[in-house]
Amino acid sequence: MIAFLLRRVGQIIPTLIILSFLIFGLQQLMPGDPAVILAGEERGDPQVLAQIRAELKLDRPIWEQYLNWVGNVVQGDFGFSWRIRMPVAELILQKLPVTAQLATMAFIIGVVIGVPLGILSATRRDTPADFLANGIALFGISTPNFWLGIMMILLFSVQLGWLPPSGYVPLWEDPVQSLSTTIMPAFVLGTGVASVLMRHTRAAMLTALSQDYVRTARAKGLAEKVVVWKHALRNALIPVVTLGTIEFGRLLAGAVLTEQIFTIPGFGKLVVDAVFNRDYPVVQGVVLATALIFVVLSLVADLLYMAINPRLRTA
Amino acid sequence: MSASAIPAALERGESPARRALRRFFRHKLAVVGLVVVLAFVLIALLAPWIAPYDPIETSWSRIRKPPSAEHWFGTDENGRDVLSRVIWGARASLMAGVVSVLGAIAIGVPLGLLAGLAGGWVDALLSRIADAMLSVPFLILAIALAAFLGPALENAMLAIAITASPVFVRLARGMALDAKSTDWVEAARALGNPPWRTALVHVLPNIVPPLLVQGTLAIAEAIIAEASLSFLGLGQQPPSPSWGSMLNSAQRFLDPAPWLAIAPGVAIFVVVLAFNLMGDGLRDALDPRADRK
C-alpha cells in the first residue's frame, strides 16, 4: 500500500511540473503588453511603463520569471491581483467556502437522484422504468446548466416568487436564508452529477449482476432483494465511489456559469470577474487552484478505491 | 461472443461499414438524432433565405414584443426578430461545434499515435501533458484560454479545440498501443514499412470507429462550451447572433420579456440532445462486440 502510494505521488510530480509550464505559458498568449494594459490612461508615459515592468519583473528573462513564479507558488504565494489589490491566494481562500457549500449540496442532490435511478434501471433492464431513467440522464447531460438556471429563475422566482433569484448568505449567518439562495443553483449543478452517476451506476450494476457470485447467490435461494442490495450493489459501488470523488472535484470548479447566473460570490464568479477586468494573475491562480484540487481528489479517489476494494488491499 | 457474429456477417457478404450502418438505422432514437442534426445543418446553410427578418436590424417600434403571427418567437430588447436570430445563431453554434472538434482531432490524434507508437520518453512526455490538461476542469481551461486569447468566435473555437484535444490524444494512444501488439502491425513492420506508413495505413483505420463516436459526443460538449463562452461574452461578438449571447441578454429581461430566454435555450438543448443520441447510436452500431442476434 505504501509502495503504491509513493508510486502514485511520484506520478503526480511530472504532471504538476508540466501544469506549471502550461499555466505560466497562458500569460504569453496574452495579446499586447501587460504593462500597457496596467498603465491604463498613463500608457503613453514610458517612465510609468518602465516602473510597472520593473515592479512586476516583466523586464527579466522569461526563464527567470518562470522560476520566480514557481518559487512563489510553492510557498503558497499565487501572485497579486492587479485590480482587487489583494494576494490571489487570499482571494481564493475567501471564495472557496462559498463554492464548497454549493458543490456539497449539488453533490448530495446528484447522489440522491443518480444512484437510485441507476440501480432501478439496471435491475429493471429494458423495461419502461429503465427507458425513463435513461431518458432523464440524457436530458440532464444535454441541458446546458446555465439555461436550466435561467429557466428555474423564470419559474420559481419571477413567476411563482418562491425563491430569491440571486444573492448569497453564508450558512452560519442564516441557515434558512442560505439554503433558499443556494438550493436552485445546487439543483442545477446536481442534475449534471446525477446524470453521470446514473449512467455509471447502471453500467456497474449490470456488470455486477452478470457475475458468477450473483448467480451463485440466486441459485442458493437468496431473496432477490438480498442479492441486489448486498451482493451486487456493494461491488458495483466501488467504481462509482471513485468516480463520485472526481465528480465532486469537477463541481468545485464547474460552478462557473451557475454562480454567474445566480450571482453567488464563489470561485466561478471570481474567475469570470477577473476575465472581464483583465486581472490575469487571478485567472492564472484560479486555474492553478482548480487543477491542484483536482489532482488531490484523484489521489483521494485512488486511495478510496484501494480502501474499499479488498482485492487490492494486499497488493 | 463475436465468434458467432463473424460468420453470420460473412454469410450475408456484409462489410463492417455496411453492418454498422444497418445497426445504426435500426436504432430509432439515433436516426431521430441524425435527422434533427441534418435539419439544423440545413437551417444554418439556408439562413439567408429562410430567416423572415434581418437578424441584426434594430427597430424602435418593435422593442420586446411578445410572440405573435409576425414574430413567432417575439422580438428582443433592440426590436430584432428572435426567430431570425435563432436561425442565424445555428451557424455560430454548429460551426463552433464541428470546427473545434475537428481541430481537437487534428491536434490530438497525431500526437496520440506518436505517443502510442514511439513509446519511451515521447510517450511519457505527451501522456503527462494530456494528464496535466485534463486536471484543469474543461470550462475553466476554455475560459482561461479564451480570456488570454481575446474575445472572438475564432478564439473561442481555438480554446475549445485545445481544451478538448487531450481526450483524443488518450484515445489514439490507446488504440495505437492495442494495434501495436497485433499480428498485422507486426507483419507490416517486418515487411520493412516505415513507422509513419504503419501508423497511417494499419493503425489509423482502426481508430476511425471510436473516433467517430467520441467526435460526435465531443461536438455536443463543444456546442455547450461555445454557448457558455458566448454567454460570458468570450465567443461570438455582438451584434452577430449566437444562442449563448442571446441568453445573456435574455437574462436581464426575465421579468418583462420571458420569451427571450426560451427559444435560444431550446435550440441549444435540441441540437445537443440530437448529437448525444447520434453518438450513443454510433457507439452501439460500431462496437464489434455488441452484435446481438
Coordinates of C-alpha atoms in Angstrom, one line a residue:
Chain A
M1 CA 0.0 0.0 0.0
I2 CA 2.8 2.4 0.9
A3 CA 4.7 1.5 -2.2
F4 CA 1.6 2.1 -4.2
L5 CA 1.1 5.5 -2.5
L6 CA 4.7 6.5 -3.2
R7 CA 4.4 5.4 -6.9
R8 CA 1.2 7.3 -7.3
V9 CA 2.6 10.5 -5.7
G10 CA 5.7 10.1 -7.9
Q11 CA 3.4 10.1 -11.0
I12 CA 1.8 13.4 -9.9
I13 CA 5.1 15.3 -9.8
P14 CA 5.8 15.4 -13.6
T15 CA 2.1 16.3 -14.1
L16 CA 2.5 19.2 -11.7
I17 CA 5.7 20.4 -13.4
I18 CA 4.0 20.4 -16.9
L19 CA 0.9 22.0 -15.4
S20 CA 3.2 24.8 -14.1
F21 CA 4.6 25.3 -17.7
L22 CA 1.1 25.4 -19.1
I23 CA -0.3 27.9 -16.6
F24 CA 2.7 30.1 -16.7
G25 CA 2.5 29.9 -20.5
L26 CA -1.0 31.2 -20.5
Q27 CA 0.4 34.6 -19.8
Q28 CA 2.4 34.5 -23.0
L29 CA -0.8 34.1 -25.1
M30 CA -2.0 37.5 -23.9
P31 CA -2.2 39.9 -26.8
G32 CA -0.4 43.1 -26.1
D33 CA 2.0 44.2 -23.4
P34 CA 0.7 43.7 -19.8
A35 CA 2.5 46.9 -18.7
V36 CA 0.4 48.8 -21.3
I37 CA -2.8 47.3 -20.1
L38 CA -2.0 48.0 -16.5
A39 CA -0.9 51.6 -17.1
G40 CA -4.3 52.5 -18.5
E41 CA -4.5 56.2 -19.0
E42 CA -0.8 56.6 -18.4
R43 CA 0.1 54.2 -21.2
G44 CA 1.9 57.0 -23.1
D45 CA 4.4 57.6 -20.4
P46 CA 7.5 55.5 -20.9
Q47 CA 8.6 56.1 -17.3
V48 CA 5.4 54.6 -15.9
L49 CA 5.7 51.6 -18.2
A50 CA 9.3 51.1 -17.1
Q51 CA 8.3 51.3 -13.5
I52 CA 5.5 48.7 -13.9
R53 CA 7.8 46.4 -15.8
A54 CA 10.4 46.6 -13.1
E55 CA 7.9 46.2 -10.3
L56 CA 6.4 43.1 -11.9
K57 CA 9.8 41.8 -13.0
L58 CA 8.5 41.8 -16.6
D59 CA 11.9 43.1 -17.8
R60 CA 13.6 39.9 -16.7
P61 CA 14.3 36.9 -19.0
I62 CA 11.4 34.5 -19.4
W63 CA 13.1 31.6 -17.5
E64 CA 13.8 33.8 -14.6
Q65 CA 10.2 35.0 -14.5
Y66 CA 9.1 31.4 -14.5
L67 CA 11.4 30.3 -11.7
N68 CA 10.3 33.2 -9.7
W69 CA 6.7 32.4 -10.2
V70 CA 7.1 28.7 -9.4
G71 CA 9.2 29.6 -6.3
N72 CA 6.4 31.8 -5.1
V73 CA 3.6 29.2 -5.8
V74 CA 5.4 26.5 -3.9
Q75 CA 5.4 28.9 -0.9
G76 CA 1.7 29.5 -1.3
D77 CA 2.1 32.8 -3.0
F78 CA -0.2 32.7 -6.0
G79 CA 0.6 36.3 -7.1
F80 CA -1.1 39.6 -6.5
S81 CA -4.4 40.7 -8.0
W82 CA -3.9 43.6 -10.4
R83 CA -7.3 45.1 -9.8
I84 CA -8.5 44.0 -6.3
R85 CA -5.1 44.7 -4.9
M86 CA -5.1 41.5 -2.7
P87 CA -3.0 38.4 -2.8
V88 CA -4.6 35.9 -5.1
A89 CA -4.3 33.0 -2.6
E90 CA -6.2 35.1 0.0
L91 CA -9.0 35.8 -2.6
I92 CA -9.3 32.1 -3.4
L93 CA -9.4 31.0 0.2
Q94 CA -12.1 33.6 0.7
K95 CA -14.3 32.3 -2.1
L96 CA -13.6 28.6 -1.5
P97 CA -16.2 28.0 1.3
V98 CA -19.0 29.5 -0.8
T99 CA -18.3 27.2 -3.7
A100 CA -17.7 24.3 -1.4
Q101 CA -21.1 24.7 0.2
L102 CA -22.7 24.9 -3.3
A103 CA -20.7 21.9 -4.5
T104 CA -21.6 19.8 -1.4
M105 CA -25.3 20.5 -1.8
A106 CA -25.1 19.7 -5.5
F107 CA -23.2 16.5 -4.9
I108 CA -25.8 15.3 -2.3
I109 CA -28.6 16.1 -4.8
G110 CA -26.7 14.3 -7.5
V111 CA -26.1 11.2 -5.4
V112 CA -29.7 11.0 -4.1
I113 CA -31.1 11.2 -7.6
G114 CA -28.4 9.4 -9.7
V115 CA -27.5 6.3 -7.7
P116 CA -31.1 5.0 -7.0
L117 CA -32.0 5.7 -10.6
G118 CA -29.0 3.8 -11.8
I119 CA -29.9 0.8 -9.6
L120 CA -33.5 0.9 -10.7
S121 CA -32.7 0.9 -14.4
A122 CA -30.1 -1.9 -14.0
T123 CA -32.5 -4.1 -12.1
R124 CA -35.4 -3.5 -14.5
R125 CA -33.4 -3.5 -17.6
D126 CA -35.3 -2.9 -20.9
T127 CA -38.5 -2.0 -19.0
P128 CA -40.3 1.4 -19.2
A129 CA -38.6 2.3 -15.9
D130 CA -35.1 1.7 -17.4
F131 CA -36.1 3.7 -20.5
L132 CA -37.4 6.6 -18.4
A133 CA -34.3 6.7 -16.2
N134 CA -32.0 6.7 -19.3
G135 CA -34.1 9.5 -20.8
I136 CA -33.7 11.6 -17.6
A137 CA -30.0 11.1 -17.7
L138 CA -29.8 12.0 -21.4
F139 CA -31.8 15.2 -20.7
G140 CA -29.5 16.0 -17.8
I141 CA -26.4 15.7 -20.0
S142 CA -27.9 17.7 -22.9
T143 CA -29.3 20.6 -21.0
P144 CA -26.8 23.5 -20.7
N145 CA -26.5 24.3 -16.9
F146 CA -26.8 28.0 -17.4
W147 CA -30.0 27.7 -19.4
L148 CA -31.6 25.4 -16.8
G149 CA -30.6 28.0 -14.2
I150 CA -32.3 30.8 -16.1
M151 CA -35.4 28.7 -16.6
M152 CA -35.6 27.9 -12.8
I153 CA -35.3 31.6 -12.0
L154 CA -38.0 32.3 -14.5
L155 CA -40.3 29.7 -12.9
F156 CA -39.5 29.9 -9.2
S157 CA -38.5 33.5 -8.8
V158 CA -40.2 35.5 -11.5
Q159 CA -43.5 33.6 -12.0
L160 CA -44.1 31.9 -8.6
G161 CA -42.0 34.2 -6.4
W162 CA -41.0 31.3 -4.1
L163 CA -37.2 31.7 -4.1
P164 CA -34.8 34.6 -4.4
P165 CA -33.3 34.8 -7.9
S166 CA -29.8 35.7 -6.7
G167 CA -27.6 36.6 -3.8
Y168 CA -25.9 34.6 -1.2
V169 CA -26.0 34.4 2.6
P170 CA -23.3 32.3 4.5
L171 CA -24.7 29.1 6.1
W172 CA -23.5 30.1 9.6
E173 CA -25.2 33.5 9.5
D174 CA -28.7 32.5 8.5
P175 CA -29.1 28.8 7.6
V176 CA -32.6 29.1 6.2
Q177 CA -31.9 32.1 4.0
S178 CA -28.6 30.4 3.0
L179 CA -30.4 27.3 1.8
S180 CA -33.1 29.2 0.0
T181 CA -30.5 31.1 -2.0
T182 CA -28.4 28.1 -2.9
I183 CA -31.0 25.4 -3.5
M184 CA -31.7 26.4 -7.1
P185 CA -28.0 26.6 -8.2
A186 CA -27.3 23.4 -6.3
F187 CA -30.1 21.6 -8.1
V188 CA -28.9 22.9 -11.5
L189 CA -25.4 21.6 -10.8
G190 CA -26.7 18.4 -9.2
T191 CA -28.6 17.4 -12.4
G192 CA -25.3 17.1 -14.2
V193 CA -23.8 14.9 -11.5
A194 CA -27.0 12.8 -11.2
S195 CA -26.8 12.0 -15.0
V196 CA -23.2 10.9 -14.9
L197 CA -23.7 8.9 -11.7
M198 CA -26.8 7.3 -13.0
R199 CA -25.1 6.1 -16.2
H200 CA -22.1 4.7 -14.3
T201 CA -24.2 3.1 -11.5
R202 CA -26.3 1.4 -14.2
A203 CA -23.3 0.1 -16.1
A204 CA -21.6 -1.1 -12.9
M205 CA -24.7 -2.8 -11.6
L206 CA -25.3 -4.6 -14.9
T207 CA -21.7 -5.9 -14.8
A208 CA -22.1 -7.0 -11.2
L209 CA -25.5 -8.7 -11.8
S210 CA -24.0 -10.8 -14.6
Q211 CA -21.2 -12.1 -12.3
D212 CA -20.9 -15.7 -11.1
Y213 CA -21.2 -14.9 -7.5
V214 CA -24.6 -13.3 -8.2
R215 CA -25.7 -16.4 -10.0
T216 CA -24.5 -18.5 -7.0
A217 CA -26.4 -16.3 -4.6
R218 CA -29.6 -16.6 -6.6
A219 CA -29.0 -20.4 -7.1
K220 CA -28.8 -21.0 -3.3
G221 CA -32.2 -19.4 -3.0
L222 CA -31.4 -16.0 -1.6
A223 CA -34.2 -13.4 -1.9
E224 CA -33.7 -11.1 -4.9
K225 CA -33.6 -8.1 -2.6
V226 CA -30.6 -9.5 -0.7
V227 CA -28.9 -10.4 -4.0
V228 CA -29.3 -6.9 -5.4
W229 CA -28.6 -4.9 -2.3
K230 CA -26.0 -7.0 -0.6
H231 CA -24.1 -8.9 -3.3
A232 CA -24.4 -6.8 -6.4
L233 CA -24.6 -3.2 -5.1
R234 CA -21.6 -3.5 -2.8
N235 CA -19.4 -4.4 -5.6
A236 CA -21.0 -2.1 -8.1
L237 CA -20.5 0.9 -5.9
I238 CA -16.7 0.5 -5.9
P239 CA -16.1 2.3 -9.3
V240 CA -19.0 4.7 -8.5
V241 CA -17.3 5.9 -5.3
T242 CA -14.1 6.7 -7.2
L243 CA -16.0 8.5 -9.9
G244 CA -18.0 10.4 -7.4
T245 CA -14.9 11.8 -5.9
I246 CA -13.7 13.1 -9.2
E247 CA -17.2 14.5 -10.0
F248 CA -17.0 16.4 -6.7
G249 CA -13.8 17.9 -7.9
R250 CA -15.4 18.9 -11.1
L251 CA -18.3 20.5 -9.2
L252 CA -15.9 22.7 -7.2
A253 CA -14.7 24.2 -10.4
G254 CA -17.6 23.6 -12.7
A255 CA -19.8 26.1 -10.9
V256 CA -18.6 29.0 -13.1
L257 CA -21.7 29.8 -15.1
T258 CA -24.1 28.8 -12.4
E259 CA -22.5 31.1 -9.9
Q260 CA -22.6 33.8 -12.6
I261 CA -26.3 33.4 -13.2
F262 CA -27.3 33.3 -9.5
T263 CA -24.7 35.9 -8.6
I264 CA -23.1 33.7 -6.0
P265 CA -19.7 35.1 -4.9
G266 CA -17.7 31.9 -5.3
F267 CA -14.9 30.6 -7.3
G268 CA -16.7 30.8 -10.7
K269 CA -17.7 34.4 -10.2
L270 CA -14.1 35.2 -9.1
V271 CA -12.7 33.9 -12.4
V272 CA -15.3 35.4 -14.6
D273 CA -15.0 38.8 -13.0
A274 CA -11.2 38.5 -13.3
V275 CA -11.5 37.7 -17.0
F276 CA -13.5 40.9 -17.6
N277 CA -11.2 43.1 -15.5
R278 CA -8.3 41.5 -17.3
D279 CA -7.0 40.6 -13.9
Y280 CA -4.7 37.9 -15.3
P281 CA -2.9 36.8 -12.1
V282 CA -6.4 35.9 -10.6
V283 CA -7.3 33.9 -13.7
Q284 CA -4.0 32.0 -13.5
G285 CA -4.4 31.5 -9.8
V286 CA -7.9 30.0 -10.1
V287 CA -6.8 27.7 -12.9
L288 CA -3.9 26.6 -10.7
A289 CA -6.1 26.1 -7.7
T290 CA -8.7 24.1 -9.5
A291 CA -6.0 21.9 -11.1
L292 CA -4.5 21.3 -7.7
I293 CA -7.8 20.4 -6.1
F294 CA -8.5 18.0 -9.0
V295 CA -5.1 16.3 -8.7
V296 CA -5.5 15.8 -4.9
L297 CA -9.0 14.5 -5.4
S298 CA -8.0 12.0 -8.0
L299 CA -5.3 10.8 -5.5
V300 CA -8.1 10.5 -2.8
A301 CA -10.2 8.6 -5.3
D302 CA -7.4 6.1 -5.9
L303 CA -6.9 5.6 -2.2
L304 CA -10.6 5.2 -1.6
Y305 CA -10.6 2.6 -4.4
M306 CA -7.9 0.7 -2.6
A307 CA -9.6 1.0 0.8
I308 CA -13.0 -0.3 -0.4
N309 CA -11.7 -2.9 -2.8
P310 CA -10.4 -5.8 -0.6
R311 CA -8.7 -7.4 -3.6
L312 CA -6.3 -4.5 -3.9
R313 CA -5.6 -4.1 -0.2
T314 CA -2.9 -6.7 -0.1
A315 CA -1.3 -5.8 -3.4
Chain B
M1 CA -19.1 -14.0 -28.3
S2 CA -18.2 -12.4 -31.6
A3 CA -17.3 -15.9 -33.0
S4 CA -20.9 -16.4 -34.0
A5 CA -21.3 -12.8 -35.3
I6 CA -18.5 -13.0 -37.8
P7 CA -19.7 -16.0 -39.8
A8 CA -23.2 -14.5 -39.8
A9 CA -22.0 -11.3 -41.3
L10 CA -19.8 -13.1 -43.8
E11 CA -22.7 -15.2 -44.9
R12 CA -24.6 -12.1 -45.8
G13 CA -21.5 -10.8 -47.6
E14 CA -21.6 -7.7 -45.4
S15 CA -18.7 -5.3 -45.0
P16 CA -18.2 -4.0 -41.5
A17 CA -19.2 -0.5 -42.6
R18 CA -22.4 -1.7 -44.1
R19 CA -23.2 -3.7 -40.9
A20 CA -22.6 -0.7 -38.8
L21 CA -24.9 1.4 -41.0
R22 CA -27.6 -1.3 -40.8
R23 CA -27.3 -1.4 -37.0
F24 CA -27.3 2.4 -36.8
F25 CA -30.5 2.7 -38.8
R26 CA -32.2 0.0 -36.6
H27 CA -31.6 2.3 -33.6
K28 CA -34.7 4.6 -33.9
L29 CA -33.5 7.3 -31.5
A30 CA -30.2 7.6 -33.2
V31 CA -31.9 8.1 -36.5
V32 CA -34.1 10.8 -34.9
G33 CA -30.8 12.5 -33.7
L34 CA -29.4 12.3 -37.2
V35 CA -32.5 13.8 -38.8
V36 CA -32.5 16.7 -36.3
V37 CA -28.8 17.3 -36.8
L38 CA -29.3 17.4 -40.6
A39 CA -32.3 19.7 -40.2
F40 CA -30.2 22.2 -38.2
V41 CA -27.4 21.9 -40.7
L42 CA -29.9 22.9 -43.4
I43 CA -31.3 25.7 -41.3
A44 CA -27.7 27.0 -40.8
L45 CA -26.9 26.8 -44.5
L46 CA -30.1 28.3 -45.7
A47 CA -30.3 31.0 -43.1
P48 CA -30.2 33.9 -45.5
W49 CA -33.2 32.5 -47.4
I50 CA -35.4 31.1 -44.6
A51 CA -34.9 33.8 -41.9
P52 CA -38.0 36.0 -42.1
Y53 CA -36.1 39.2 -41.0
D54 CA -32.6 40.6 -40.9
P55 CA -31.1 39.2 -37.7
I56 CA -29.2 42.4 -36.8
E57 CA -31.6 45.1 -38.0
T58 CA -32.9 47.0 -34.9
S59 CA -36.3 48.7 -34.7
W60 CA -37.5 51.2 -32.2
S61 CA -41.2 50.4 -32.7
R62 CA -40.7 46.6 -32.2
I63 CA -38.8 46.5 -28.9
R64 CA -39.6 43.5 -26.7
K65 CA -42.9 42.4 -28.4
P66 CA -44.2 39.0 -27.2
P67 CA -44.6 36.2 -29.8
S68 CA -47.2 37.0 -32.5
A69 CA -48.1 35.9 -36.0
E70 CA -45.4 38.3 -37.5
H71 CA -42.8 37.4 -34.9
W72 CA -43.2 33.8 -33.9
F73 CA -40.6 33.9 -31.1
G74 CA -41.2 37.6 -30.3
T75 CA -38.7 40.5 -30.6
D76 CA -35.7 41.3 -28.4
E77 CA -34.6 44.4 -26.5
N78 CA -33.4 46.0 -29.7
G79 CA -36.5 45.2 -31.7
R80 CA -34.8 42.3 -33.6
D81 CA -36.7 39.2 -34.6
V82 CA -35.8 36.4 -32.2
L83 CA -36.7 33.6 -34.7
S84 CA -34.3 35.1 -37.3
R85 CA -31.6 35.4 -34.7
V86 CA -32.1 31.8 -33.6
I87 CA -31.8 30.7 -37.3
W88 CA -28.7 32.6 -37.9
G89 CA -27.3 31.6 -34.5
A90 CA -27.4 28.0 -35.7
R91 CA -24.4 28.9 -37.9
A92 CA -22.2 30.0 -35.0
S93 CA -23.2 27.0 -32.8
L94 CA -22.8 24.3 -35.4
M95 CA -19.6 25.8 -36.9
A96 CA -18.1 26.2 -33.4
G97 CA -19.1 22.6 -32.5
V98 CA -17.8 21.0 -35.7
V99 CA -14.7 23.1 -36.3
S100 CA -13.4 23.0 -32.7
V101 CA -13.8 19.2 -32.6
L102 CA -12.1 18.8 -36.0
G103 CA -9.3 21.0 -34.5
A104 CA -9.2 18.9 -31.4
I105 CA -8.9 15.7 -33.6
A106 CA -6.2 17.3 -35.8
I107 CA -4.2 18.2 -32.7
G108 CA -4.9 15.1 -30.6
V109 CA -4.8 12.1 -33.0
P110 CA -1.4 12.6 -34.5
L111 CA 0.1 13.2 -31.0
G112 CA -1.7 10.2 -29.6
L113 CA -0.5 8.0 -32.5
L114 CA 3.0 9.3 -32.0
A115 CA 2.9 8.6 -28.2
G116 CA 1.5 5.1 -28.7
L117 CA 3.8 4.0 -31.5
A118 CA 7.0 5.7 -30.3
G119 CA 6.7 4.8 -26.7
G120 CA 9.5 5.7 -24.3
W121 CA 10.1 9.2 -23.3
V122 CA 8.0 10.6 -26.1
D123 CA 5.0 8.7 -24.8
A124 CA 5.8 9.7 -21.2
L125 CA 6.0 13.4 -22.0
L126 CA 2.9 13.5 -24.2
S127 CA 0.9 11.5 -21.7
R128 CA 1.9 13.7 -18.8
I129 CA 0.9 16.8 -20.9
A130 CA -2.5 15.3 -21.5
D131 CA -2.9 14.4 -17.8
A132 CA -2.0 18.0 -16.9
M133 CA -4.5 19.5 -19.2
L134 CA -7.2 17.0 -18.1
S135 CA -6.7 18.0 -14.5
V136 CA -8.0 21.5 -15.2
P137 CA -11.8 21.5 -15.5
F138 CA -12.9 21.8 -19.1
L139 CA -14.8 25.0 -18.9
I140 CA -12.2 26.8 -16.6
L141 CA -9.4 25.9 -19.1
A142 CA -11.5 27.0 -22.0
I143 CA -12.4 30.3 -20.3
A144 CA -8.8 31.0 -19.3
L145 CA -7.6 30.3 -22.9
A146 CA -10.3 32.4 -24.4
A147 CA -9.6 35.2 -22.0
F148 CA -5.9 35.2 -22.7
L149 CA -6.5 34.9 -26.5
G150 CA -9.1 37.7 -26.5
P151 CA -12.9 37.6 -27.1
A152 CA -13.8 36.4 -30.6
L153 CA -15.6 33.4 -32.0
E154 CA -12.4 32.1 -33.7
N155 CA -10.6 32.3 -30.4
A156 CA -13.4 30.5 -28.6
M157 CA -13.2 27.7 -31.1
L158 CA -9.4 27.5 -30.8
A159 CA -9.7 27.5 -27.0
I160 CA -12.3 24.7 -27.1
A161 CA -10.2 22.7 -29.7
I162 CA -7.1 22.9 -27.4
T163 CA -9.1 22.0 -24.3
A164 CA -10.8 19.0 -26.0
S165 CA -7.6 17.6 -27.6
P166 CA -6.2 15.6 -24.7
V167 CA -9.2 13.2 -24.8
F168 CA -8.3 12.4 -28.4
V169 CA -4.6 12.0 -27.5
R170 CA -5.6 9.4 -25.0
L171 CA -8.0 7.7 -27.4
A172 CA -5.5 7.5 -30.3
R173 CA -2.7 6.4 -27.9
G174 CA -4.8 3.6 -26.5
M175 CA -5.7 2.4 -30.0
A176 CA -2.1 2.6 -31.2
L177 CA -0.9 0.6 -28.2
D178 CA -3.6 -2.1 -28.9
A179 CA -2.7 -2.2 -32.6
K180 CA 1.0 -2.4 -31.9
S181 CA 0.6 -5.8 -30.3
T182 CA -1.5 -7.2 -33.2
D183 CA -0.1 -9.6 -35.8
W184 CA -0.9 -7.4 -38.8
V185 CA 1.1 -4.4 -37.5
E186 CA 3.9 -6.8 -36.6
A187 CA 3.8 -8.1 -40.1
A188 CA 3.7 -4.6 -41.6
R189 CA 6.8 -3.8 -39.6
A190 CA 8.5 -7.0 -40.5
L191 CA 8.0 -6.2 -44.2
G192 CA 10.0 -3.1 -43.7
N193 CA 7.3 -0.5 -43.8
P194 CA 8.5 2.8 -42.3
P195 CA 6.7 3.7 -39.0
W196 CA 4.7 6.6 -40.5
R197 CA 3.3 4.2 -43.1
T198 CA 2.4 1.7 -40.4
A199 CA 0.6 4.4 -38.5
L200 CA -1.3 5.8 -41.4
V201 CA -2.3 2.5 -43.2
H202 CA -2.5 0.0 -40.4
V203 CA -3.4 1.8 -37.2
L204 CA -5.4 4.9 -38.3
P205 CA -8.3 3.0 -40.0
N206 CA -8.9 1.0 -36.8
I207 CA -9.2 4.3 -34.9
V208 CA -11.9 5.6 -37.1
P209 CA -14.9 3.9 -35.4
P210 CA -14.2 5.0 -31.8
L211 CA -13.1 8.4 -33.2
L212 CA -16.5 8.9 -34.8
V213 CA -18.3 8.0 -31.6
Q214 CA -16.0 10.2 -29.4
G215 CA -16.1 13.0 -32.0
T216 CA -19.9 13.1 -32.2
L217 CA -20.2 13.2 -28.4
A218 CA -17.5 15.9 -28.3
I219 CA -19.4 18.1 -30.7
A220 CA -22.3 18.1 -28.2
E221 CA -20.0 19.2 -25.5
A222 CA -18.3 21.8 -27.7
I223 CA -21.7 23.3 -28.6
I224 CA -22.4 23.8 -24.9
A225 CA -18.9 25.1 -24.4
E226 CA -19.3 27.7 -27.2
A227 CA -22.7 28.7 -25.8
S228 CA -21.2 29.1 -22.4
L229 CA -18.3 31.2 -23.7
S230 CA -20.6 33.3 -25.8
F231 CA -22.9 33.7 -22.7
L232 CA -19.9 35.1 -20.9
G233 CA -19.1 37.4 -23.8
L234 CA -16.0 35.4 -24.8
G235 CA -17.4 33.9 -28.0
Q236 CA -19.4 35.4 -30.9
Q237 CA -19.3 39.2 -30.5
P238 CA -22.5 41.3 -30.8
P239 CA -24.4 42.2 -32.8
S240 CA -23.8 38.9 -34.6
P241 CA -26.4 36.4 -33.2
S242 CA -25.4 33.4 -31.2
W243 CA -27.5 31.3 -28.8
G244 CA -25.2 31.8 -25.9
S245 CA -25.1 35.6 -26.2
M246 CA -28.9 35.8 -26.8
L247 CA -29.4 34.0 -23.4
N248 CA -27.0 36.5 -21.8
S249 CA -29.2 39.5 -22.8
A250 CA -32.4 37.5 -22.1
Q251 CA -31.3 37.1 -18.5
R252 CA -31.6 40.8 -18.0
F253 CA -35.2 40.9 -19.1
L254 CA -36.6 37.8 -17.5
D255 CA -39.5 39.7 -15.9
P256 CA -40.7 41.9 -18.8
A257 CA -39.8 39.5 -21.6
P258 CA -39.5 35.9 -20.6
W259 CA -39.9 34.6 -24.2
L260 CA -36.3 35.8 -24.9
A261 CA -34.9 33.0 -22.8
I262 CA -36.9 30.2 -24.3
A263 CA -36.1 29.8 -28.0
P264 CA -32.2 30.0 -27.8
G265 CA -32.1 27.6 -24.9
V266 CA -34.4 25.1 -26.5
A267 CA -32.3 25.3 -29.7
I268 CA -29.1 24.5 -27.8
F269 CA -30.9 21.7 -25.9
V270 CA -32.3 20.1 -29.0
V271 CA -29.1 20.2 -31.0
V272 CA -27.0 18.9 -28.1
L273 CA -29.6 16.1 -27.4
A274 CA -29.5 15.2 -31.1
F275 CA -25.7 14.9 -31.2
N276 CA -25.8 12.8 -28.0
L277 CA -28.5 10.5 -29.4
M278 CA -26.4 10.1 -32.6
G279 CA -23.2 9.4 -30.6
D280 CA -24.9 6.7 -28.5
G281 CA -26.3 5.1 -31.6
L282 CA -23.0 5.2 -33.3
R283 CA -21.4 3.6 -30.3
D284 CA -23.9 0.7 -30.3
A285 CA -23.6 0.3 -34.1
L286 CA -19.8 0.4 -34.2
D287 CA -19.0 -1.8 -31.2
P288 CA -17.9 -5.1 -32.8
R289 CA -18.7 -7.0 -29.6
A290 CA -22.2 -5.7 -29.3
D291 CA -23.8 -7.7 -32.1
R292 CA -27.0 -9.2 -30.7
K293 CA -28.6 -11.8 -32.8

